[in-house]
């Protein structure tokens, strides 16, 4: 990683370094092991990287990979769940990994694993950056900005582009949108991030009283809530695929949910989005979108979700 951060070396030296590393006709592979919300917060960096690289592909979990392709963030994706990828954490690396990496002039890995970095270096000479997927726990910087800063520090984009300002956050909803349909998502990957279901039921009643049409959404991580929500007169969407969730978001008029990957996707799609934050810090993790409102109920400790 270079030390050409603002204020650390001369502007002329930085420009020379930028010109050395930026390759407009290069193919770039991003390796990301994180969950949906973490992955979506790389989208601003990927948007900037598209200015500099001909092709951007990703190796990640299958569901986020399908989503990234559907949103045209990447051209191709490779599933991280395969035995081939798992072999990077062993003493016997599958030769297929070398075949996957061969077409790429640049490789970025988001990881804290020394072994993954060493394994990639053993099969490819093109590893450009190993980046931490998020800032240290005590640092109050938005994760998306932290990623942009590190991408620039690696010489993969210009420092002038390492900013969230000016990155288009467009409304991706379709003409089939129903303005009165408000999606409620009471789940989250961590139970600690869940606002009480009883509170969401109060919100549902309030929305109905105002003439709106609330509908609940559940994914694989919160199927335990399904039995409590199932009623003949209550619309309930139980989804397994992110692409199904993407289509549902395109048709809605608004979204209310916990600090979760689904909330990041709702915001990114342009939905007016209210996100209930509990123990995590919205200064670091707030979803990015055209119309996002953060709500913070009173807690004994806040933030208190992340530690070193």
PDB file of C-alpha atoms in Angstrom:
ATOM      1  CA  UNK A   1       0.000   0.000   0.000  1.00  0.00           C
ATOM      2  CA  UNK A   2       1.333   3.445  -0.823  1.00  0.00           C
ATOM      3  CA  UNK A   3       1.784   6.287   1.669  1.00  0.00           C
ATOM      4  CA  UNK A   4       0.582   8.902  -0.798  1.00  0.00           C
ATOM      5  CA  UNK A   5      -2.214  10.098   1.456  1.00  0.00           C
ATOM      6  CA  UNK A   6      -3.158  13.771   1.602  1.00  0.00           C
ATOM      7  CA  UNK A   7      -0.506  15.717   3.463  1.00  0.00           C
ATOM      8  CA  UNK A   8       2.085  12.922   3.506  1.00  0.00           C
ATOM      9  CA  UNK A   9       3.950  13.546   0.261  1.00  0.00           C
ATOM     10  CA  UNK A  10       4.091  16.116  -2.519  1.00  0.00           C
ATOM     11  CA  UNK A  11       1.259  16.577  -4.992  1.00  0.00           C
ATOM     12  CA  UNK A  12       3.616  15.900  -7.914  1.00  0.00           C
ATOM     13  CA  UNK A  13       4.744  12.605  -6.366  1.00  0.00           C
ATOM     14  CA  UNK A  14       1.124  11.600  -5.803  1.00  0.00           C
ATOM     15  CA  UNK A  15       0.251  12.337  -9.420  1.00  0.00           C
ATOM     16  CA  UNK A  16       3.194  10.247 -10.618  1.00  0.00           C
ATOM     17  CA  UNK A  17       2.075   7.394  -8.387  1.00  0.00           C
ATOM     18  CA  UNK A  18      -1.503   7.650  -9.628  1.00  0.00           C
ATOM     19  CA  UNK A  19      -0.370   7.567 -13.254  1.00  0.00           C
ATOM     20  CA  UNK A  20       1.771   4.540 -12.513  1.00  0.00           C
ATOM     21  CA  UNK A  21      -1.021   2.452 -11.027  1.00  0.00           C
ATOM     22  CA  UNK A  22      -4.144   3.426 -13.000  1.00  0.00           C
ATOM     23  CA  UNK A  23      -4.658   1.071 -15.971  1.00  0.00           C
ATOM     24  CA  UNK A  24      -7.741   1.986 -18.051  1.00  0.00           C
ATOM     25  CA  UNK A  25      -7.723  -1.277 -20.025  1.00  0.00           C
ATOM     26  CA  UNK A  26      -7.094  -3.526 -17.045  1.00  0.00           C
ATOM     27  CA  UNK A  27      -9.339  -6.246 -15.663  1.00  0.00           C
ATOM     28  CA  UNK A  28      -9.964  -6.045 -11.908  1.00  0.00           C
ATOM     29  CA  UNK A  29     -11.110  -8.783  -9.507  1.00  0.00           C
ATOM     30  CA  UNK A  30     -12.487  -7.966  -6.056  1.00  0.00           C
ATOM     31  CA  UNK A  31     -12.512 -10.714  -3.413  1.00  0.00           C
ATOM     32  CA  UNK A  32     -14.953  -9.974  -0.588  1.00  0.00           C
ATOM     33  CA  UNK A  33     -16.013 -12.391   2.153  1.00  0.00           C
ATOM     34  CA  UNK A  34     -18.444 -10.110   3.997  1.00  0.00           C
ATOM     35  CA  UNK A  35     -22.190 -10.196   4.500  1.00  0.00           C
ATOM     36  CA  UNK A  36     -24.718  -8.260   2.420  1.00  0.00           C
ATOM     37  CA  UNK A  37     -24.564  -4.900   4.213  1.00  0.00           C
ATOM     38  CA  UNK A  38     -20.750  -4.871   4.263  1.00  0.00           C
ATOM     39  CA  UNK A  39     -20.702  -5.762   0.580  1.00  0.00           C
ATOM     40  CA  UNK A  40     -23.190  -3.064  -0.456  1.00  0.00           C
ATOM     41  CA  UNK A  41     -20.988  -0.468   1.255  1.00  0.00           C
ATOM     42  CA  UNK A  42     -18.274  -1.313  -1.295  1.00  0.00           C
ATOM     43  CA  UNK A  43     -20.587  -0.138  -4.109  1.00  0.00           C
ATOM     44  CA  UNK A  44     -19.424   3.521  -3.981  1.00  0.00           C
ATOM     45  CA  UNK A  45     -15.824   2.325  -4.378  1.00  0.00           C
ATOM     46  CA  UNK A  46     -16.814  -0.001  -7.221  1.00  0.00           C
ATOM     47  CA  UNK A  47     -18.643   2.906  -8.884  1.00  0.00           C
ATOM     48  CA  UNK A  48     -15.415   4.927  -8.755  1.00  0.00           C
ATOM     49  CA  UNK A  49     -13.312   1.988  -9.946  1.00  0.00           C
ATOM     50  CA  UNK A  50     -15.478   1.729 -13.080  1.00  0.00           C
ATOM     51  CA  UNK A  51     -13.927   5.025 -14.216  1.00  0.00           C
ATOM     52  CA  UNK A  52     -10.521   3.375 -14.362  1.00  0.00           C
ATOM     53  CA  UNK A  53     -10.923  -0.297 -15.237  1.00  0.00           C
ATOM     54  CA  UNK A  54     -12.405  -2.013 -18.260  1.00  0.00           C
ATOM     55  CA  UNK A  55     -13.895  -4.987 -16.426  1.00  0.00           C
ATOM     56  CA  UNK A  56     -14.675  -5.456 -12.727  1.00  0.00           C
ATOM     57  CA  UNK A  57     -15.631  -8.885 -11.407  1.00  0.00           C
ATOM     58  CA  UNK A  58     -16.143 -10.149  -7.881  1.00  0.00           C
ATOM     59  CA  UNK A  59     -15.564 -13.327  -5.906  1.00  0.00           C
ATOM     60  CA  UNK A  60     -18.022 -13.305  -3.000  1.00  0.00           C
ATOM     61  CA  UNK A  61     -20.990 -15.129  -1.499  1.00  0.00           C
ATOM     62  CA  UNK A  62     -23.469 -16.253  -4.168  1.00  0.00           C
ATOM     63  CA  UNK A  63     -26.449 -14.128  -3.151  1.00  0.00           C
ATOM     64  CA  UNK A  64     -24.536 -10.808  -3.088  1.00  0.00           C
ATOM     65  CA  UNK A  65     -22.767 -11.865  -6.291  1.00  0.00           C
ATOM     66  CA  UNK A  66     -26.068 -12.318  -8.131  1.00  0.00           C
ATOM     67  CA  UNK A  67     -27.232  -8.970  -6.774  1.00  0.00           C
ATOM     68  CA  UNK A  68     -24.077  -7.139  -7.894  1.00  0.00           C
ATOM     69  CA  UNK A  69     -24.482  -8.494 -11.416  1.00  0.00           C
ATOM     70  CA  UNK A  70     -28.201  -7.611 -11.524  1.00  0.00           C
ATOM     71  CA  UNK A  71     -27.350  -4.051 -10.441  1.00  0.00           C
ATOM     72  CA  UNK A  72     -24.591  -3.941 -13.100  1.00  0.00           C
ATOM     73  CA  UNK A  73     -21.950  -3.286 -10.472  1.00  0.00           C
ATOM     74  CA  UNK A  74     -19.863  -6.164 -11.874  1.00  0.00           C
ATOM     75  CA  UNK A  75     -19.749  -8.103 -15.103  1.00  0.00           C
ATOM     76  CA  UNK A  76     -19.169 -11.559 -13.597  1.00  0.00           C
ATOM     77  CA  UNK A  77     -19.123 -13.127 -10.150  1.00  0.00           C
ATOM     78  CA  UNK A  78     -17.614 -16.271  -8.641  1.00  0.00           C
ATOM     79  CA  UNK A  79     -19.104 -18.064  -5.594  1.00  0.00           C
ATOM     80  CA  UNK A  80     -16.975 -17.974  -2.450  1.00  0.00           C
ATOM     81  CA  UNK A  81     -18.769 -21.043  -1.041  1.00  0.00           C
ATOM     82  CA  UNK A  82     -16.914 -23.420  -3.372  1.00  0.00           C
ATOM     83  CA  UNK A  83     -14.318 -25.926  -2.241  1.00  0.00           C
ATOM     84  CA  UNK A  84     -11.859 -24.226  -4.604  1.00  0.00           C
ATOM     85  CA  UNK A  85     -12.040 -20.965  -2.671  1.00  0.00           C
ATOM     86  CA  UNK A  86     -11.938 -22.750   0.681  1.00  0.00           C
ATOM     87  CA  UNK A  87      -8.667 -24.357  -0.389  1.00  0.00           C
ATOM     88  CA  UNK A  88      -7.021 -20.924  -0.105  1.00  0.00           C
ATOM     89  CA  UNK A  89      -7.178 -21.467   3.656  1.00  0.00           C
ATOM     90  CA  UNK A  90      -5.397 -24.826   3.443  1.00  0.00           C
ATOM     91  CA  UNK A  91      -1.971 -26.172   2.509  1.00  0.00           C
ATOM     92  CA  UNK A  92      -3.221 -27.501  -0.836  1.00  0.00           C
ATOM     93  CA  UNK A  93      -4.649 -24.777  -3.093  1.00  0.00           C
ATOM     94  CA  UNK A  94      -6.984 -25.944  -5.840  1.00  0.00           C
ATOM     95  CA  UNK A  95      -5.405 -25.280  -9.293  1.00  0.00           C
ATOM     96  CA  UNK A  96      -8.771 -23.859 -10.427  1.00  0.00           C
ATOM     97  CA  UNK A  97      -8.033 -20.751  -8.347  1.00  0.00           C
ATOM     98  CA  UNK A  98      -5.019 -19.946 -10.498  1.00  0.00           C
ATOM     99  CA  UNK A  99      -7.208 -20.295 -13.608  1.00  0.00           C
ATOM    100  CA  UNK A 100      -9.774 -17.880 -12.140  1.00  0.00           C
ATOM    101  CA  UNK A 101      -7.134 -15.293 -11.215  1.00  0.00           C
ATOM    102  CA  UNK A 102      -5.142 -15.486 -14.461  1.00  0.00           C
ATOM    103  CA  UNK A 103      -7.217 -12.997 -16.581  1.00  0.00           C
ATOM    104  CA  UNK A 104      -6.988 -10.217 -13.975  1.00  0.00           C
ATOM    105  CA  UNK A 105      -4.351  -7.489 -14.058  1.00  0.00           C
ATOM    106  CA  UNK A 106      -5.324  -6.299 -10.575  1.00  0.00           C
ATOM    107  CA  UNK A 107      -6.754  -8.135  -7.560  1.00  0.00           C
ATOM    108  CA  UNK A 108      -8.175  -6.556  -4.399  1.00  0.00           C
ATOM    109  CA  UNK A 109      -8.976  -8.628  -1.320  1.00  0.00           C
ATOM    110  CA  UNK A 110     -11.061  -7.404   1.606  1.00  0.00           C
ATOM    111  CA  UNK A 111      -9.849  -9.520   4.495  1.00  0.00           C
ATOM    112  CA  UNK A 112      -8.116  -9.597   7.858  1.00  0.00           C
ATOM    113  CA  UNK A 113      -6.632 -13.011   7.035  1.00  0.00           C
ATOM    114  CA  UNK A 114      -2.854 -13.221   6.557  1.00  0.00           C
ATOM    115  CA  UNK A 115      -3.277 -16.720   5.173  1.00  0.00           C
ATOM    116  CA  UNK A 116      -5.642 -15.587   2.410  1.00  0.00           C
ATOM    117  CA  UNK A 117      -3.176 -12.913   1.327  1.00  0.00           C
ATOM    118  CA  UNK A 118      -0.296 -15.388   1.314  1.00  0.00           C
ATOM    119  CA  UNK A 119      -2.327 -17.927  -0.666  1.00  0.00           C
ATOM    120  CA  UNK A 120      -3.322 -15.372  -3.312  1.00  0.00           C
ATOM    121  CA  UNK A 121       0.297 -14.256  -3.638  1.00  0.00           C
ATOM    122  CA  UNK A 122       1.375 -17.862  -4.114  1.00  0.00           C
ATOM    123  CA  UNK A 123      -0.821 -18.314  -7.204  1.00  0.00           C
ATOM    124  CA  UNK A 124      -0.900 -14.771  -8.658  1.00  0.00           C
ATOM    125  CA  UNK A 125       1.567 -11.927  -9.048  1.00  0.00           C
ATOM    126  CA  UNK A 126      -1.243  -9.382  -9.429  1.00  0.00           C
ATOM    127  CA  UNK A 127      -2.485  -8.844  -5.873  1.00  0.00           C
ATOM    128  CA  UNK A 128      -2.650  -5.050  -5.695  1.00  0.00           C
ATOM    129  CA  UNK A 129      -4.244  -4.431  -2.300  1.00  0.00           C
ATOM    130  CA  UNK A 130      -5.251  -6.253   0.818  1.00  0.00           C
ATOM    131  CA  UNK A 131      -7.769  -4.013   2.576  1.00  0.00           C
ATOM    132  CA  UNK A 132      -9.496  -4.291   5.953  1.00  0.00           C
ATOM    133  CA  UNK A 133     -13.264  -4.585   5.332  1.00  0.00           C
ATOM    134  CA  UNK A 134     -14.041  -1.954   7.975  1.00  0.00           C
ATOM    135  CA  UNK A 135     -12.205   0.644  10.084  1.00  0.00           C
ATOM    136  CA  UNK A 136     -10.975  -0.139  13.607  1.00  0.00           C
ATOM    137  CA  UNK A 137     -13.837  -0.331  16.086  1.00  0.00           C
ATOM    138  CA  UNK A 138     -13.137   3.005  17.741  1.00  0.00           C
ATOM    139  CA  UNK A 139     -12.771   5.030  14.555  1.00  0.00           C
ATOM    140  CA  UNK A 140     -15.919   7.004  13.680  1.00  0.00           C
ATOM    141  CA  UNK A 141     -15.657   7.112   9.894  1.00  0.00           C
ATOM    142  CA  UNK A 142     -18.273   5.730   7.535  1.00  0.00           C
ATOM    143  CA  UNK A 143     -17.277   2.304   6.228  1.00  0.00           C
ATOM    144  CA  UNK A 144     -17.877   3.349   2.600  1.00  0.00           C
ATOM    145  CA  UNK A 145     -15.567   6.363   2.998  1.00  0.00           C
ATOM    146  CA  UNK A 146     -12.945   4.213   4.725  1.00  0.00           C
ATOM    147  CA  UNK A 147     -12.990   1.832   1.753  1.00  0.00           C
ATOM    148  CA  UNK A 148     -12.652   4.704  -0.732  1.00  0.00           C
ATOM    149  CA  UNK A 149      -9.708   6.107   1.210  1.00  0.00           C
ATOM    150  CA  UNK A 150      -7.935   2.758   1.145  1.00  0.00           C
ATOM    151  CA  UNK A 151      -8.625   2.200  -2.555  1.00  0.00           C
ATOM    152  CA  UNK A 152      -7.007   5.576  -3.249  1.00  0.00           C
ATOM    153  CA  UNK A 153      -4.082   4.821  -0.930  1.00  0.00           C
ATOM    154  CA  UNK A 154      -3.428   1.730  -3.035  1.00  0.00           C
ATOM    155  CA  UNK A 155      -3.210   3.881  -6.164  1.00  0.00           C
ATOM    156  CA  UNK A 156      -6.272   2.309  -7.794  1.00  0.00           C
ATOM    157  CA  UNK A 157      -8.227   5.580  -8.063  1.00  0.00           C
ATOM    158  CA  UNK A 158      -7.230   9.228  -7.805  1.00  0.00           C
ATOM    159  CA  UNK A 159      -7.534  10.934  -4.435  1.00  0.00           C
ATOM    160  CA  UNK A 160      -9.955  13.433  -5.963  1.00  0.00           C
ATOM    161  CA  UNK A 161     -12.380  10.535  -6.491  1.00  0.00           C
ATOM    162  CA  UNK A 162     -12.039   9.152  -2.966  1.00  0.00           C
ATOM    163  CA  UNK A 163     -15.186  10.881  -1.751  1.00  0.00           C
ATOM    164  CA  UNK A 164     -18.823   9.921  -1.342  1.00  0.00           C
ATOM    165  CA  UNK A 165     -19.841  13.331  -2.692  1.00  0.00           C
ATOM    166  CA  UNK A 166     -21.121  13.169  -6.238  1.00  0.00           C
ATOM    167  CA  UNK A 167     -21.635   9.405  -6.363  1.00  0.00           C
ATOM    168  CA  UNK A 168     -25.039   8.994  -7.960  1.00  0.00           C
ATOM    169  CA  UNK A 169     -27.633   7.355  -5.728  1.00  0.00           C
ATOM    170  CA  UNK A 170     -30.473   6.964  -8.179  1.00  0.00           C
ATOM    171  CA  UNK A 171     -34.034   5.774  -7.739  1.00  0.00           C
ATOM    172  CA  UNK A 172     -34.037   2.205  -9.049  1.00  0.00           C
ATOM    173  CA  UNK A 173     -37.746   1.605  -8.526  1.00  0.00           C
ATOM    174  CA  UNK A 174     -39.911   0.614 -11.465  1.00  0.00           C
ATOM    175  CA  UNK A 175     -43.057   2.108 -12.925  1.00  0.00           C
ATOM    176  CA  UNK A 176     -44.928  -0.661 -11.110  1.00  0.00           C
ATOM    177  CA  UNK A 177     -44.276   1.193  -7.870  1.00  0.00           C
ATOM    178  CA  UNK A 178     -47.153   1.375  -5.379  1.00  0.00           C
ATOM    179  CA  UNK A 179     -46.587   4.568  -3.351  1.00  0.00           C
ATOM    180  CA  UNK A 180     -48.763   3.455  -0.429  1.00  0.00           C
ATOM    181  CA  UNK A 181     -47.005   0.093   0.001  1.00  0.00           C
ATOM    182  CA  UNK A 182     -44.587   0.352   2.936  1.00  0.00           C
ATOM    183  CA  UNK A 183     -42.333  -2.630   3.596  1.00  0.00           C
ATOM    184  CA  UNK A 184     -41.522  -3.535   7.203  1.00  0.00           C
ATOM    185  CA  UNK A 185     -38.453  -5.674   7.870  1.00  0.00           C
ATOM    186  CA  UNK A 186     -38.231  -6.673  11.569  1.00  0.00           C
ATOM    187  CA  UNK A 187     -35.225  -8.959  11.189  1.00  0.00           C
ATOM    188  CA  UNK A 188     -31.452  -8.604  11.193  1.00  0.00           C
ATOM    189  CA  UNK A 189     -28.485 -10.943  10.966  1.00  0.00           C
ATOM    190  CA  UNK A 190     -27.759 -10.329  14.653  1.00  0.00           C
ATOM    191  CA  UNK A 191     -30.603 -10.646  17.158  1.00  0.00           C
ATOM    192  CA  UNK A 192     -28.996  -7.786  19.115  1.00  0.00           C
ATOM    193  CA  UNK A 193     -29.864  -5.463  16.224  1.00  0.00           C
ATOM    194  CA  UNK A 194     -33.569  -6.307  16.243  1.00  0.00           C
ATOM    195  CA  UNK A 195     -36.059  -3.760  17.496  1.00  0.00           C
ATOM    196  CA  UNK A 196     -38.866  -5.595  19.316  1.00  0.00           C
ATOM    197  CA  UNK A 197     -41.445  -7.133  16.985  1.00  0.00           C
ATOM    198  CA  UNK A 198     -44.186  -5.595  19.144  1.00  0.00           C
ATOM    199  CA  UNK A 199     -42.880  -2.163  18.133  1.00  0.00           C
ATOM    200  CA  UNK A 200     -43.148  -3.055  14.449  1.00  0.00           C
ATOM    201  CA  UNK A 201     -46.758  -4.128  15.029  1.00  0.00           C
ATOM    202  CA  UNK A 202     -47.483  -0.685  16.487  1.00  0.00           C
ATOM    203  CA  UNK A 203     -45.888   0.880  13.403  1.00  0.00           C
ATOM    204  CA  UNK A 204     -48.054  -1.356  11.219  1.00  0.00           C
ATOM    205  CA  UNK A 205     -51.230  -0.130  12.981  1.00  0.00           C
ATOM    206  CA  UNK A 206     -50.131   3.495  12.674  1.00  0.00           C
ATOM    207  CA  UNK A 207     -49.433   3.175   8.962  1.00  0.00           C
ATOM    208  CA  UNK A 208     -52.830   1.556   8.362  1.00  0.00           C
ATOM    209  CA  UNK A 209     -54.538   4.373  10.257  1.00  0.00           C
ATOM    210  CA  UNK A 210     -52.860   6.832   7.905  1.00  0.00           C
ATOM    211  CA  UNK A 211     -54.203   5.041   4.835  1.00  0.00           C
ATOM    212  CA  UNK A 212     -50.950   3.280   3.933  1.00  0.00           C
ATOM    213  CA  UNK A 213     -50.497  -0.414   3.188  1.00  0.00           C
ATOM    214  CA  UNK A 214     -47.773  -2.022   5.320  1.00  0.00           C
ATOM    215  CA  UNK A 215     -46.382  -5.406   4.298  1.00  0.00           C
ATOM    216  CA  UNK A 216     -43.886  -7.484   6.260  1.00  0.00           C
ATOM    217  CA  UNK A 217     -40.731  -8.972   4.737  1.00  0.00           C
ATOM    218  CA  UNK A 218     -38.663 -11.827   6.164  1.00  0.00           C
ATOM    219  CA  UNK A 219     -35.499 -13.437   4.860  1.00  0.00           C
ATOM    220  CA  UNK A 220     -33.633 -16.621   5.789  1.00  0.00           C
ATOM    221  CA  UNK A 221     -32.107 -14.995   8.912  1.00  0.00           C
ATOM    222  CA  UNK A 222     -35.446 -14.209  10.566  1.00  0.00           C
ATOM    223  CA  UNK A 223     -37.759 -17.094   9.739  1.00  0.00           C
ATOM    224  CA  UNK A 224     -38.265 -17.477  13.486  1.00  0.00           C
ATOM    225  CA  UNK A 225     -40.599 -14.457  13.309  1.00  0.00           C
ATOM    226  CA  UNK A 226     -42.883 -15.957  10.654  1.00  0.00           C
ATOM    227  CA  UNK A 227     -45.296 -17.739  12.999  1.00  0.00           C
ATOM    228  CA  UNK A 228     -45.902 -14.564  15.035  1.00  0.00           C
ATOM    229  CA  UNK A 229     -46.638 -12.555  11.898  1.00  0.00           C
ATOM    230  CA  UNK A 230     -48.814 -14.940   9.933  1.00  0.00           C
ATOM    231  CA  UNK A 231     -52.412 -13.717   9.822  1.00  0.00           C
ATOM    232  CA  UNK A 232     -54.980 -14.071   7.014  1.00  0.00           C
ATOM    233  CA  UNK A 233     -55.256 -10.287   6.500  1.00  0.00           C
ATOM    234  CA  UNK A 234     -51.528  -9.444   6.797  1.00  0.00           C
ATOM    235  CA  UNK A 235     -49.314  -9.459   3.674  1.00  0.00           C
ATOM    236  CA  UNK A 236     -46.137 -11.354   4.539  1.00  0.00           C
ATOM    237  CA  UNK A 237     -43.272 -11.992   2.114  1.00  0.00           C
ATOM    238  CA  UNK A 238     -40.904 -14.816   3.097  1.00  0.00           C
ATOM    239  CA  UNK A 239     -38.019 -14.718   0.643  1.00  0.00           C
ATOM    240  CA  UNK A 240     -34.934 -16.832   0.069  1.00  0.00           C
ATOM    241  CA  UNK A 241     -33.369 -14.952  -2.857  1.00  0.00           C
ATOM    242  CA  UNK A 242     -31.944 -11.431  -2.833  1.00  0.00           C
ATOM    243  CA  UNK A 243     -33.145 -10.912  -6.395  1.00  0.00           C
ATOM    244  CA  UNK A 244     -36.718 -11.483  -5.157  1.00  0.00           C
ATOM    245  CA  UNK A 245     -36.133  -8.830  -2.504  1.00  0.00           C
ATOM    246  CA  UNK A 246     -34.741  -6.467  -5.133  1.00  0.00           C
ATOM    247  CA  UNK A 247     -37.901  -6.840  -7.230  1.00  0.00           C
ATOM    248  CA  UNK A 248     -40.089  -6.272  -4.169  1.00  0.00           C
ATOM    249  CA  UNK A 249     -38.200  -3.062  -3.347  1.00  0.00           C
ATOM    250  CA  UNK A 250     -38.711  -1.797  -6.887  1.00  0.00           C
ATOM    251  CA  UNK A 251     -42.472  -1.927  -6.377  1.00  0.00           C
ATOM    252  CA  UNK A 252     -42.695  -0.280  -2.939  1.00  0.00           C
ATOM    253  CA  UNK A 253     -43.221   3.289  -1.797  1.00  0.00           C
ATOM    254  CA  UNK A 254     -41.158   3.111   1.404  1.00  0.00           C
ATOM    255  CA  UNK A 255     -39.278   0.888   3.833  1.00  0.00           C
ATOM    256  CA  UNK A 256     -38.798   0.633   7.613  1.00  0.00           C
ATOM    257  CA  UNK A 257     -36.319  -1.837   9.061  1.00  0.00           C
ATOM    258  CA  UNK A 258     -33.488  -2.604  11.427  1.00  0.00           C
ATOM    259  CA  UNK A 259     -29.763  -2.123  10.879  1.00  0.00           C
ATOM    260  CA  UNK A 260     -29.382  -4.951   8.356  1.00  0.00           C
ATOM    261  CA  UNK A 261     -28.284  -5.857   4.846  1.00  0.00           C
ATOM    262  CA  UNK A 262     -31.881  -5.535   3.646  1.00  0.00           C
ATOM    263  CA  UNK A 263     -31.959  -1.918   4.848  1.00  0.00           C
ATOM    264  CA  UNK A 264     -28.740  -1.160   2.954  1.00  0.00           C
ATOM    265  CA  UNK A 265     -30.307  -2.590  -0.188  1.00  0.00           C
ATOM    266  CA  UNK A 266     -33.563  -0.661   0.286  1.00  0.00           C
ATOM    267  CA  UNK A 267     -31.644   2.596   0.651  1.00  0.00           C
ATOM    268  CA  UNK A 268     -29.428   1.838  -2.340  1.00  0.00           C
ATOM    269  CA  UNK A 269     -32.530   1.154  -4.469  1.00  0.00           C
ATOM    270  CA  UNK A 270     -33.792   4.667  -3.737  1.00  0.00           C
ATOM    271  CA  UNK A 271     -36.638   3.783  -1.378  1.00  0.00           C
ATOM    272  CA  UNK A 272     -37.497   6.362   1.280  1.00  0.00           C
ATOM    273  CA  UNK A 273     -35.929   4.388   4.122  1.00  0.00           C
ATOM    274  CA  UNK A 274     -36.149   4.593   7.924  1.00  0.00           C
ATOM    275  CA  UNK A 275     -33.555   2.473   9.724  1.00  0.00           C
ATOM    276  CA  UNK A 276     -33.747   1.651  13.439  1.00  0.00           C
ATOM    277  CA  UNK A 277     -30.237   1.527  14.878  1.00  0.00           C
ATOM    278  CA  UNK A 278     -29.581  -0.180  18.185  1.00  0.00           C
ATOM    279  CA  UNK A 279     -26.132  -1.077  19.478  1.00  0.00           C
ATOM    280  CA  UNK A 280     -24.166  -0.337  16.266  1.00  0.00           C
ATOM    281  CA  UNK A 281     -22.883   3.119  15.308  1.00  0.00           C
ATOM    282  CA  UNK A 282     -24.704   4.799  12.379  1.00  0.00           C
ATOM    283  CA  UNK A 283     -21.720   7.124  11.922  1.00  0.00           C
ATOM    284  CA  UNK A 284     -19.979   4.017  10.609  1.00  0.00           C
ATOM    285  CA  UNK A 285     -22.810   1.868   9.240  1.00  0.00           C
ATOM    286  CA  UNK A 286     -25.703   4.076   8.087  1.00  0.00           C
ATOM    287  CA  UNK A 287     -27.141   2.901   4.758  1.00  0.00           C
ATOM    288  CA  UNK A 288     -26.464   5.194   1.799  1.00  0.00           C
ATOM    289  CA  UNK A 289     -29.378   6.363  -0.320  1.00  0.00           C
ATOM    290  CA  UNK A 290     -31.439   9.238  -1.668  1.00  0.00           C
ATOM    291  CA  UNK A 291     -33.755   9.481   1.362  1.00  0.00           C
ATOM    292  CA  UNK A 292     -32.525   7.744   4.526  1.00  0.00           C
ATOM    293  CA  UNK A 293     -33.624   8.560   8.073  1.00  0.00           C
ATOM    294  CA  UNK A 294     -31.852   7.033  11.077  1.00  0.00           C
ATOM    295  CA  UNK A 295     -33.948   6.359  14.205  1.00  0.00           C
ATOM    296  CA  UNK A 296     -32.227   5.592  17.503  1.00  0.00           C
ATOM    297  CA  UNK A 297     -34.265   4.283  20.467  1.00  0.00           C
ATOM    298  CA  UNK A 298     -32.750   4.946  23.900  1.00  0.00           C
ATOM    299  CA  UNK A 299     -30.306   2.243  24.993  1.00  0.00           C
ATOM    300  CA  UNK A 300     -28.138   1.739  28.053  1.00  0.00           C
ATOM    301  CA  UNK A 301     -25.065   1.706  25.808  1.00  0.00           C
ATOM    302  CA  UNK A 302     -24.841   3.068  22.288  1.00  0.00           C
ATOM    303  CA  UNK A 303     -22.812   2.333  20.308  1.00  0.00           C
ATOM    304  CA  UNK A 304     -21.756  -0.891  21.987  1.00  0.00           C
ATOM    305  CA  UNK A 305     -21.907  -3.534  19.264  1.00  0.00           C
ATOM    306  CA  UNK A 306     -18.318  -3.527  18.000  1.00  0.00           C
ATOM    307  CA  UNK A 307     -15.162  -3.970  20.023  1.00  0.00           C
ATOM    308  CA  UNK A 308     -11.583  -4.651  19.084  1.00  0.00           C
TER     309      UNK A 308
END
